[in-house]
Amino acid sequence: VKPIAILAVAGALAASMCVALAQGAQAPKPMVRIAELEIDPAQLGAYKAMLAEEVEASVRLEPGVLMLHAVSINDNPAHIRLLEVYASQRAYEAHLKSPQFVKYKLGTAPMVKSLRLVSTTPIKLCAKSNLSTSGVAHCM
Amino acid sequence: VKPIAILAVAGALAASMCVALAQGAQAPKPMVRIAELEIDPAQLGAYKAMLAEEVEASVRLEPGVLMLHAVSINDNPAHIRLLEVYASQRAYEAHLKSPQFVKYKLGTAPMVKSLRLVSTTPIKLCAKSNLSTSGVAHCM
């Protein structure tokens, strides 16, 4: 084995470790948020249908949309809460330009009386893999 | 083939269809809730550690605990929000008796300044199977 070959291998190893370290340092931080909405009660059915469609399409089609959970509050069903989990700030910004989000945003604009966005920090997020009792747990 | 055998097969078929129908009618409804907590700021670190442990253990060990998501609000980090998804009311009641919930409840009682439980109805809940960008979407 020639010394030049050893140097080449050592150099390649050092370079790949350097890339791994740099990737570690830049590991994208998930972006986790709560949205609190109040909907015009007369349009609540139509709103919920559009929201359900947007939630399902976004998590199915966009790799960076990790979770979207939408619920209505039983004591006041026109009050909607969303928990939104994106892989990164960049994934969130891409979501804002997606066809499913643009369709939802334009279509529901006349139905939304108020919208409050709440920035959060995840403590622990865990879900069964298939959202049913037979799934295995994953956490982030 | 004797008539009595045909009757026996027909009877067994009718009985199994009947069981299937009854099971369909009784398909357990998921129980979905938001919890809003305020924690003593001096004990926030200890509280978050106990909560994270309880969330992970519950989703890993209890088939009926489908999701638990815990976040703190950035503008007021002592304010915690949880989204809780159980397979059924029965699964929720079993969770209340689980070692991990009992440990959390007793251990954190002196840390919790207020707790508000909010009953909700799911509109659409979707998550990637492994909570990362390579997962496939599941919705309920």
PDB file of C-alpha atoms in Angstrom:
ATOM      1  CA  VAL A   1       0.000   0.000   0.000  1.00  0.00           C
ATOM      2  CA  LYS A   2       1.472   3.320  -1.037  1.00  0.00           C
ATOM      3  CA  PRO A   3       1.597   6.138   1.540  1.00  0.00           C
ATOM      4  CA  ILE A   4      -0.362   8.328  -0.873  1.00  0.00           C
ATOM      5  CA  ALA A   5      -3.257   5.805  -0.759  1.00  0.00           C
ATOM      6  CA  ILE A   6      -3.266   5.814   3.060  1.00  0.00           C
ATOM      7  CA  LEU A   7      -3.306   9.611   3.039  1.00  0.00           C
ATOM      8  CA  ALA A   8      -6.201   9.591   0.553  1.00  0.00           C
ATOM      9  CA  VAL A   9      -8.261   7.205   2.717  1.00  0.00           C
ATOM     10  CA  ALA A  10      -7.499   9.194   5.881  1.00  0.00           C
ATOM     11  CA  GLY A  11      -8.483  12.390   4.103  1.00  0.00           C
ATOM     12  CA  ALA A  12     -11.771  10.914   2.899  1.00  0.00           C
ATOM     13  CA  LEU A  13     -12.597   9.672   6.429  1.00  0.00           C
ATOM     14  CA  ALA A  14     -11.841  13.055   7.952  1.00  0.00           C
ATOM     15  CA  ALA A  15     -13.996  14.750   5.323  1.00  0.00           C
ATOM     16  CA  SER A  16     -16.979  12.420   5.926  1.00  0.00           C
ATOM     17  CA  MET A  17     -16.735  12.915   9.709  1.00  0.00           C
ATOM     18  CA  CYS A  18     -16.684  16.635   9.125  1.00  0.00           C
ATOM     19  CA  VAL A  19     -19.864  16.420   6.999  1.00  0.00           C
ATOM     20  CA  ALA A  20     -21.569  14.293   9.692  1.00  0.00           C
ATOM     21  CA  LEU A  21     -20.661  16.812  12.396  1.00  0.00           C
ATOM     22  CA  ALA A  22     -21.879  19.710  10.295  1.00  0.00           C
ATOM     23  CA  GLN A  23     -25.183  17.910   9.596  1.00  0.00           C
ATOM     24  CA  GLY A  24     -25.565  17.205  13.317  1.00  0.00           C
ATOM     25  CA  ALA A  25     -25.038  20.849  14.148  1.00  0.00           C
ATOM     26  CA  GLN A  26     -27.611  21.877  11.536  1.00  0.00           C
ATOM     27  CA  ALA A  27     -30.187  19.151  12.350  1.00  0.00           C
ATOM     28  CA  PRO A  28     -33.463  20.941  11.633  1.00  0.00           C
ATOM     29  CA  LYS A  29     -35.528  21.711  14.720  1.00  0.00           C
ATOM     30  CA  PRO A  30     -39.204  20.742  14.482  1.00  0.00           C
ATOM     31  CA  MET A  31     -41.684  23.595  14.459  1.00  0.00           C
ATOM     32  CA  VAL A  32     -44.650  22.912  16.758  1.00  0.00           C
ATOM     33  CA  ARG A  33     -47.613  25.223  17.086  1.00  0.00           C
ATOM     34  CA  ILE A  34     -51.167  25.491  18.357  1.00  0.00           C
ATOM     35  CA  ALA A  35     -53.765  27.372  16.309  1.00  0.00           C
ATOM     36  CA  GLU A  36     -56.948  28.606  18.003  1.00  0.00           C
ATOM     37  CA  LEU A  37     -59.783  29.527  15.650  1.00  0.00           C
ATOM     38  CA  GLU A  38     -63.323  30.750  15.984  1.00  0.00           C
ATOM     39  CA  ILE A  39     -65.567  29.909  13.040  1.00  0.00           C
ATOM     40  CA  ASP A  40     -68.854  31.455  11.905  1.00  0.00           C
ATOM     41  CA  PRO A  41     -71.372  28.926  13.333  1.00  0.00           C
ATOM     42  CA  ALA A  42     -73.522  29.153  10.177  1.00  0.00           C
ATOM     43  CA  GLN A  43     -70.578  27.881   8.108  1.00  0.00           C
ATOM     44  CA  LEU A  44     -69.152  25.374  10.591  1.00  0.00           C
ATOM     45  CA  GLY A  45     -70.024  22.237   8.606  1.00  0.00           C
ATOM     46  CA  ALA A  46     -68.421  23.543   5.425  1.00  0.00           C
ATOM     47  CA  TYR A  47     -65.387  24.760   7.373  1.00  0.00           C
ATOM     48  CA  LYS A  48     -64.802  21.387   9.058  1.00  0.00           C
ATOM     49  CA  ALA A  49     -65.035  19.571   5.706  1.00  0.00           C
ATOM     50  CA  MET A  50     -62.422  21.859   4.128  1.00  0.00           C
ATOM     51  CA  LEU A  51     -60.146  21.611   7.180  1.00  0.00           C
ATOM     52  CA  ALA A  52     -60.353  17.790   7.243  1.00  0.00           C
ATOM     53  CA  GLU A  53     -59.444  17.639   3.553  1.00  0.00           C
ATOM     54  CA  GLU A  54     -56.482  19.994   4.010  1.00  0.00           C
ATOM     55  CA  VAL A  55     -55.157  18.142   7.079  1.00  0.00           C
ATOM     56  CA  GLU A  56     -55.247  14.749   5.363  1.00  0.00           C
ATOM     57  CA  ALA A  57     -53.751  15.984   2.062  1.00  0.00           C
ATOM     58  CA  SER A  58     -50.927  17.870   3.813  1.00  0.00           C
ATOM     59  CA  VAL A  59     -49.753  14.933   5.962  1.00  0.00           C
ATOM     60  CA  ARG A  60     -50.078  12.529   3.002  1.00  0.00           C
ATOM     61  CA  LEU A  61     -48.374  14.691   0.369  1.00  0.00           C
ATOM     62  CA  GLU A  62     -45.792  16.798   2.225  1.00  0.00           C
ATOM     63  CA  PRO A  63     -42.797  14.951   3.752  1.00  0.00           C
ATOM     64  CA  GLY A  64     -42.178  17.819   6.179  1.00  0.00           C
ATOM     65  CA  VAL A  65     -45.705  17.905   7.626  1.00  0.00           C
ATOM     66  CA  LEU A  66     -45.311  15.345  10.418  1.00  0.00           C
ATOM     67  CA  MET A  67     -48.670  15.784  12.176  1.00  0.00           C
ATOM     68  CA  LEU A  68     -51.823  17.878  11.982  1.00  0.00           C
ATOM     69  CA  HIS A  69     -54.525  17.317  14.586  1.00  0.00           C
ATOM     70  CA  ALA A  70     -57.810  19.242  14.403  1.00  0.00           C
ATOM     71  CA  VAL A  71     -60.538  19.145  17.063  1.00  0.00           C
ATOM     72  CA  SER A  72     -63.609  21.156  17.997  1.00  0.00           C
ATOM     73  CA  ILE A  73     -64.342  22.066  21.614  1.00  0.00           C
ATOM     74  CA  ASN A  74     -67.489  20.351  22.849  1.00  0.00           C
ATOM     75  CA  ASP A  75     -68.717  23.254  25.007  1.00  0.00           C
ATOM     76  CA  ASN A  76     -68.395  25.605  22.050  1.00  0.00           C
ATOM     77  CA  PRO A  77     -68.120  23.662  18.767  1.00  0.00           C
ATOM     78  CA  ALA A  78     -67.328  26.745  16.659  1.00  0.00           C
ATOM     79  CA  HIS A  79     -64.030  26.947  18.582  1.00  0.00           C
ATOM     80  CA  ILE A  80     -61.408  24.855  16.781  1.00  0.00           C
ATOM     81  CA  ARG A  81     -57.964  23.846  18.025  1.00  0.00           C
ATOM     82  CA  LEU A  82     -55.113  22.588  15.850  1.00  0.00           C
ATOM     83  CA  LEU A  83     -51.805  21.046  16.861  1.00  0.00           C
ATOM     84  CA  GLU A  84     -49.341  21.428  13.982  1.00  0.00           C
ATOM     85  CA  VAL A  85     -45.965  19.644  13.824  1.00  0.00           C
ATOM     86  CA  TYR A  86     -43.558  20.415  10.973  1.00  0.00           C
ATOM     87  CA  ALA A  87     -40.108  18.854  10.517  1.00  0.00           C
ATOM     88  CA  SER A  88     -38.527  22.319  10.344  1.00  0.00           C
ATOM     89  CA  GLN A  89     -39.224  25.996   9.793  1.00  0.00           C
ATOM     90  CA  ARG A  90     -38.417  25.395   6.113  1.00  0.00           C
ATOM     91  CA  ALA A  91     -41.024  22.594   5.920  1.00  0.00           C
ATOM     92  CA  TYR A  92     -43.603  24.986   7.389  1.00  0.00           C
ATOM     93  CA  GLU A  93     -42.767  27.654   4.816  1.00  0.00           C
ATOM     94  CA  ALA A  94     -43.097  25.090   2.002  1.00  0.00           C
ATOM     95  CA  HIS A  95     -46.489  24.040   3.435  1.00  0.00           C
ATOM     96  CA  LEU A  96     -47.751  27.627   3.186  1.00  0.00           C
ATOM     97  CA  LYS A  97     -47.174  27.457  -0.592  1.00  0.00           C
ATOM     98  CA  SER A  98     -48.705  23.980  -1.105  1.00  0.00           C
ATOM     99  CA  PRO A  99     -51.872  23.703  -3.252  1.00  0.00           C
ATOM    100  CA  GLN A 100     -53.834  22.105  -0.378  1.00  0.00           C
ATOM    101  CA  PHE A 101     -52.970  24.906   2.062  1.00  0.00           C
ATOM    102  CA  VAL A 102     -53.666  27.685  -0.453  1.00  0.00           C
ATOM    103  CA  LYS A 103     -57.045  26.091  -1.311  1.00  0.00           C
ATOM    104  CA  TYR A 104     -57.954  25.820   2.393  1.00  0.00           C
ATOM    105  CA  LYS A 105     -56.768  29.337   3.241  1.00  0.00           C
ATOM    106  CA  LEU A 106     -58.654  31.036   0.388  1.00  0.00           C
ATOM    107  CA  GLY A 107     -61.747  28.816   0.717  1.00  0.00           C
ATOM    108  CA  THR A 108     -62.162  29.271   4.475  1.00  0.00           C
ATOM    109  CA  ALA A 109     -61.182  32.955   4.768  1.00  0.00           C
ATOM    110  CA  PRO A 110     -64.847  34.131   4.854  1.00  0.00           C
ATOM    111  CA  MET A 111     -65.661  31.521   7.548  1.00  0.00           C
ATOM    112  CA  VAL A 112     -62.929  32.381  10.096  1.00  0.00           C
ATOM    113  CA  LYS A 113     -63.933  34.993  12.714  1.00  0.00           C
ATOM    114  CA  SER A 114     -60.600  34.881  14.546  1.00  0.00           C
ATOM    115  CA  LEU A 115     -57.272  33.077  14.397  1.00  0.00           C
ATOM    116  CA  ARG A 116     -54.612  33.009  17.110  1.00  0.00           C
ATOM    117  CA  LEU A 117     -51.274  31.286  16.484  1.00  0.00           C
ATOM    118  CA  VAL A 118     -49.437  30.083  19.603  1.00  0.00           C
ATOM    119  CA  SER A 119     -45.728  29.203  19.372  1.00  0.00           C
ATOM    120  CA  THR A 120     -44.821  26.204  21.493  1.00  0.00           C
ATOM    121  CA  THR A 121     -41.851  24.033  22.432  1.00  0.00           C
ATOM    122  CA  PRO A 122     -42.402  20.279  22.405  1.00  0.00           C
ATOM    123  CA  ILE A 123     -41.881  18.438  25.704  1.00  0.00           C
ATOM    124  CA  LYS A 124     -42.718  14.966  24.319  1.00  0.00           C
ATOM    125  CA  LEU A 125     -44.853  13.974  21.334  1.00  0.00           C
ATOM    126  CA  CYS A 126     -45.786  10.279  21.060  1.00  0.00           C
ATOM    127  CA  ALA A 127     -48.135   8.406  18.721  1.00  0.00           C
ATOM    128  CA  LYS A 128     -48.935   4.826  17.779  1.00  0.00           C
ATOM    129  CA  SER A 129     -47.562   4.167  14.264  1.00  0.00           C
ATOM    130  CA  ASN A 130     -50.990   3.472  12.698  1.00  0.00           C
ATOM    131  CA  LEU A 131     -53.099   5.514  15.147  1.00  0.00           C
ATOM    132  CA  SER A 132     -54.756   2.294  16.330  1.00  0.00           C
ATOM    133  CA  THR A 133     -54.312  -0.126  19.219  1.00  0.00           C
ATOM    134  CA  SER A 134     -52.098  -2.479  17.144  1.00  0.00           C
ATOM    135  CA  GLY A 135     -49.474   0.177  16.394  1.00  0.00           C
ATOM    136  CA  VAL A 136     -46.047   0.613  17.953  1.00  0.00           C
ATOM    137  CA  ALA A 137     -45.100   3.806  19.752  1.00  0.00           C
ATOM    138  CA  HIS A 138     -42.943   6.502  18.180  1.00  0.00           C
ATOM    139  CA  CYS A 139     -41.883   9.590  20.071  1.00  0.00           C
ATOM    140  CA  MET A 140     -40.110  12.816  19.278  1.00  0.00           C
TER     141      MET A 140
ATOM    142  CA  VAL B   1     -75.206 -33.563   2.190  1.00  0.00           C
ATOM    143  CA  LYS B   2     -77.900 -33.939   4.841  1.00  0.00           C
ATOM    144  CA  PRO B   3     -80.415 -31.092   5.321  1.00  0.00           C
ATOM    145  CA  ILE B   4     -79.415 -30.928   8.971  1.00  0.00           C
ATOM    146  CA  ALA B   5     -75.814 -30.115   7.926  1.00  0.00           C
ATOM    147  CA  ILE B   6     -76.977 -27.294   5.604  1.00  0.00           C
ATOM    148  CA  LEU B   7     -79.111 -25.890   8.408  1.00  0.00           C
ATOM    149  CA  ALA B   8     -76.144 -26.035  10.784  1.00  0.00           C
ATOM    150  CA  VAL B   9     -73.892 -24.146   8.339  1.00  0.00           C
ATOM    151  CA  ALA B  10     -76.592 -21.544   7.638  1.00  0.00           C
ATOM    152  CA  GLY B  11     -77.118 -21.096  11.354  1.00  0.00           C
ATOM    153  CA  ALA B  12     -73.412 -20.622  12.010  1.00  0.00           C
ATOM    154  CA  LEU B  13     -73.185 -18.052   9.191  1.00  0.00           C
ATOM    155  CA  ALA B  14     -76.167 -16.108  10.514  1.00  0.00           C
ATOM    156  CA  ALA B  15     -74.692 -16.127  14.015  1.00  0.00           C
ATOM    157  CA  SER B  16     -71.297 -14.831  12.836  1.00  0.00           C
ATOM    158  CA  MET B  17     -72.934 -12.043  10.794  1.00  0.00           C
ATOM    159  CA  CYS B  18     -74.947 -11.105  13.856  1.00  0.00           C
ATOM    160  CA  VAL B  19     -71.754 -10.858  15.966  1.00  0.00           C
ATOM    161  CA  ALA B  20     -70.095  -8.733  13.270  1.00  0.00           C
ATOM    162  CA  LEU B  21     -73.080  -6.358  13.151  1.00  0.00           C
ATOM    163  CA  ALA B  22     -73.173  -6.075  16.934  1.00  0.00           C
ATOM    164  CA  GLN B  23     -69.431  -5.340  17.039  1.00  0.00           C
ATOM    165  CA  GLY B  24     -69.872  -2.688  14.344  1.00  0.00           C
ATOM    166  CA  ALA B  25     -72.639  -1.025  16.309  1.00  0.00           C
ATOM    167  CA  GLN B  26     -70.474  -1.004  19.429  1.00  0.00           C
ATOM    168  CA  ALA B  27     -67.262   0.146  17.698  1.00  0.00           C
ATOM    169  CA  PRO B  28     -65.605   2.151  20.478  1.00  0.00           C
ATOM    170  CA  LYS B  29     -65.478   5.896  19.927  1.00  0.00           C
ATOM    171  CA  PRO B  30     -62.074   7.516  20.505  1.00  0.00           C
ATOM    172  CA  MET B  31     -61.842   9.891  23.446  1.00  0.00           C
ATOM    173  CA  VAL B  32     -59.953  13.075  22.536  1.00  0.00           C
ATOM    174  CA  ARG B  33     -59.158  15.799  25.014  1.00  0.00           C
ATOM    175  CA  ILE B  34     -57.049  18.887  25.625  1.00  0.00           C
ATOM    176  CA  ALA B  35     -55.531  19.490  29.061  1.00  0.00           C
ATOM    177  CA  GLU B  36     -54.392  23.005  30.013  1.00  0.00           C
ATOM    178  CA  LEU B  37     -52.031  23.182  32.976  1.00  0.00           C
ATOM    179  CA  GLU B  38     -50.179  25.890  34.830  1.00  0.00           C
ATOM    180  CA  ILE B  39     -47.059  24.699  36.660  1.00  0.00           C
ATOM    181  CA  ASP B  40     -45.122  26.246  39.524  1.00  0.00           C
ATOM    182  CA  PRO B  41     -42.233  27.917  37.618  1.00  0.00           C
ATOM    183  CA  ALA B  42     -39.732  26.874  40.315  1.00  0.00           C
ATOM    184  CA  GLN B  43     -40.557  23.210  39.636  1.00  0.00           C
ATOM    185  CA  LEU B  44     -40.974  23.409  35.853  1.00  0.00           C
ATOM    186  CA  GLY B  45     -37.885  21.376  34.938  1.00  0.00           C
ATOM    187  CA  ALA B  46     -38.822  18.528  37.262  1.00  0.00           C
ATOM    188  CA  TYR B  47     -42.423  18.633  36.064  1.00  0.00           C
ATOM    189  CA  LYS B  48     -41.466  18.419  32.376  1.00  0.00           C
ATOM    190  CA  ALA B  49     -39.174  15.441  33.053  1.00  0.00           C
ATOM    191  CA  MET B  50     -41.949  13.532  34.845  1.00  0.00           C
ATOM    192  CA  LEU B  51     -44.489  14.423  32.144  1.00  0.00           C
ATOM    193  CA  ALA B  52     -42.159  13.306  29.326  1.00  0.00           C
ATOM    194  CA  GLU B  53     -41.566   9.980  31.076  1.00  0.00           C
ATOM    195  CA  GLU B  54     -45.295   9.407  31.611  1.00  0.00           C
ATOM    196  CA  VAL B  55     -46.210  10.312  28.009  1.00  0.00           C
ATOM    197  CA  GLU B  56     -43.647   7.940  26.511  1.00  0.00           C
ATOM    198  CA  ALA B  57     -44.425   5.040  28.883  1.00  0.00           C
ATOM    199  CA  SER B  58     -48.187   5.352  28.353  1.00  0.00           C
ATOM    200  CA  VAL B  59     -48.067   5.303  24.526  1.00  0.00           C
ATOM    201  CA  ARG B  60     -45.484   2.468  24.582  1.00  0.00           C
ATOM    202  CA  LEU B  61     -47.163   0.235  27.177  1.00  0.00           C
ATOM    203  CA  GLU B  62     -50.920   0.854  26.824  1.00  0.00           C
ATOM    204  CA  PRO B  63     -52.596  -0.357  23.597  1.00  0.00           C
ATOM    205  CA  GLY B  64     -55.494   2.062  24.128  1.00  0.00           C
ATOM    206  CA  VAL B  65     -53.357   5.199  24.477  1.00  0.00           C
ATOM    207  CA  LEU B  66     -53.066   6.192  20.804  1.00  0.00           C
ATOM    208  CA  MET B  67     -51.364   9.583  21.191  1.00  0.00           C
ATOM    209  CA  LEU B  68     -50.134  11.964  23.876  1.00  0.00           C
ATOM    210  CA  HIS B  69     -48.610  15.275  22.814  1.00  0.00           C
ATOM    211  CA  ALA B  70     -47.195  17.665  25.404  1.00  0.00           C
ATOM    212  CA  VAL B  71     -45.947  21.190  24.651  1.00  0.00           C
ATOM    213  CA  SER B  72     -45.105  24.335  26.597  1.00  0.00           C
ATOM    214  CA  ILE B  73     -46.235  27.753  25.404  1.00  0.00           C
ATOM    215  CA  ASN B  74     -43.272  29.917  24.419  1.00  0.00           C
ATOM    216  CA  ASP B  75     -44.716  33.193  25.711  1.00  0.00           C
ATOM    217  CA  ASN B  76     -45.358  31.597  29.095  1.00  0.00           C
ATOM    218  CA  PRO B  77     -43.391  28.347  29.463  1.00  0.00           C
ATOM    219  CA  ALA B  78     -45.083  27.353  32.733  1.00  0.00           C
ATOM    220  CA  HIS B  79     -48.286  26.962  30.703  1.00  0.00           C
ATOM    221  CA  ILE B  80     -48.483  23.394  29.357  1.00  0.00           C
ATOM    222  CA  ARG B  81     -50.889  21.996  26.784  1.00  0.00           C
ATOM    223  CA  LEU B  82     -51.618  18.309  26.191  1.00  0.00           C
ATOM    224  CA  LEU B  83     -53.539  16.646  23.391  1.00  0.00           C
ATOM    225  CA  GLU B  84     -54.688  13.218  24.563  1.00  0.00           C
ATOM    226  CA  VAL B  85     -56.146  10.550  22.243  1.00  0.00           C
ATOM    227  CA  TYR B  86     -57.482   7.300  23.708  1.00  0.00           C
ATOM    228  CA  ALA B  87     -59.025   4.444  21.696  1.00  0.00           C
ATOM    229  CA  SER B  88     -62.163   4.564  23.891  1.00  0.00           C
ATOM    230  CA  GLN B  89     -63.569   5.789  27.177  1.00  0.00           C
ATOM    231  CA  ARG B  90     -62.643   2.367  28.612  1.00  0.00           C
ATOM    232  CA  ALA B  91     -59.015   2.797  27.471  1.00  0.00           C
ATOM    233  CA  TYR B  92     -58.940   6.182  29.229  1.00  0.00           C
ATOM    234  CA  GLU B  93     -60.262   4.670  32.452  1.00  0.00           C
ATOM    235  CA  ALA B  94     -57.628   1.905  32.280  1.00  0.00           C
ATOM    236  CA  HIS B  95     -54.948   4.585  31.758  1.00  0.00           C
ATOM    237  CA  LEU B  96     -55.977   6.342  34.989  1.00  0.00           C
ATOM    238  CA  LYS B  97     -55.104   3.126  36.878  1.00  0.00           C
ATOM    239  CA  SER B  98     -51.793   2.468  35.068  1.00  0.00           C
ATOM    240  CA  PRO B  99     -48.554   2.586  37.127  1.00  0.00           C
ATOM    241  CA  GLN B 100     -47.096   5.311  34.899  1.00  0.00           C
ATOM    242  CA  PHE B 101     -50.134   7.596  35.278  1.00  0.00           C
ATOM    243  CA  VAL B 102     -50.397   7.045  39.042  1.00  0.00           C
ATOM    244  CA  LYS B 103     -46.669   7.801  39.437  1.00  0.00           C
ATOM    245  CA  TYR B 104     -47.028  11.011  37.356  1.00  0.00           C
ATOM    246  CA  LYS B 105     -50.206  12.148  39.127  1.00  0.00           C
ATOM    247  CA  LEU B 106     -48.843  11.665  42.647  1.00  0.00           C
ATOM    248  CA  GLY B 107     -45.349  12.944  41.789  1.00  0.00           C
ATOM    249  CA  THR B 108     -46.516  16.133  40.075  1.00  0.00           C
ATOM    250  CA  ALA B 109     -49.466  17.027  42.343  1.00  0.00           C
ATOM    251  CA  PRO B 110     -47.406  19.600  44.338  1.00  0.00           C
ATOM    252  CA  MET B 111     -46.167  21.198  41.078  1.00  0.00           C
ATOM    253  CA  VAL B 112     -49.525  21.811  39.369  1.00  0.00           C
ATOM    254  CA  LYS B 113     -51.102  25.210  40.107  1.00  0.00           C
ATOM    255  CA  SER B 114     -54.149  24.633  37.882  1.00  0.00           C
ATOM    256  CA  LEU B 115     -55.564  21.989  35.562  1.00  0.00           C
ATOM    257  CA  ARG B 116     -58.388  22.475  33.058  1.00  0.00           C
ATOM    258  CA  LEU B 117     -59.707  19.506  31.077  1.00  0.00           C
ATOM    259  CA  VAL B 118     -61.401  20.364  27.758  1.00  0.00           C
ATOM    260  CA  SER B 119     -63.623  17.767  26.051  1.00  0.00           C
ATOM    261  CA  THR B 120     -63.257  17.814  22.280  1.00  0.00           C
ATOM    262  CA  THR B 121     -64.537  16.084  19.165  1.00  0.00           C
ATOM    263  CA  PRO B 122     -61.936  15.121  16.558  1.00  0.00           C
ATOM    264  CA  ILE B 123     -62.341  16.659  13.089  1.00  0.00           C
ATOM    265  CA  LYS B 124     -59.276  14.946  11.575  1.00  0.00           C
ATOM    266  CA  LEU B 125     -56.142  13.615  13.266  1.00  0.00           C
ATOM    267  CA  CYS B 126     -53.216  12.702  10.958  1.00  0.00           C
ATOM    268  CA  ALA B 127     -49.633  11.674  11.686  1.00  0.00           C
ATOM    269  CA  LYS B 128     -46.670  10.242   9.834  1.00  0.00           C
ATOM    270  CA  SER B 129     -46.178   6.602  10.954  1.00  0.00           C
ATOM    271  CA  ASN B 130     -42.701   7.184  12.465  1.00  0.00           C
ATOM    272  CA  LEU B 131     -43.067  10.910  13.228  1.00  0.00           C
ATOM    273  CA  SER B 132     -40.376  11.660  10.666  1.00  0.00           C
ATOM    274  CA  THR B 133     -40.237  12.752   7.040  1.00  0.00           C
ATOM    275  CA  SER B 134     -39.877   9.144   5.752  1.00  0.00           C
ATOM    276  CA  GLY B 135     -43.139   7.973   7.336  1.00  0.00           C
ATOM    277  CA  VAL B 136     -46.472   7.295   5.657  1.00  0.00           C
ATOM    278  CA  ALA B 137     -49.600   9.178   6.690  1.00  0.00           C
ATOM    279  CA  HIS B 138     -52.256   7.659   8.922  1.00  0.00           C
ATOM    280  CA  CYS B 139     -55.441   9.500   9.787  1.00  0.00           C
ATOM    281  CA  MET B 140     -58.385   8.965  12.083  1.00  0.00           C
TER     282      MET B 140
END
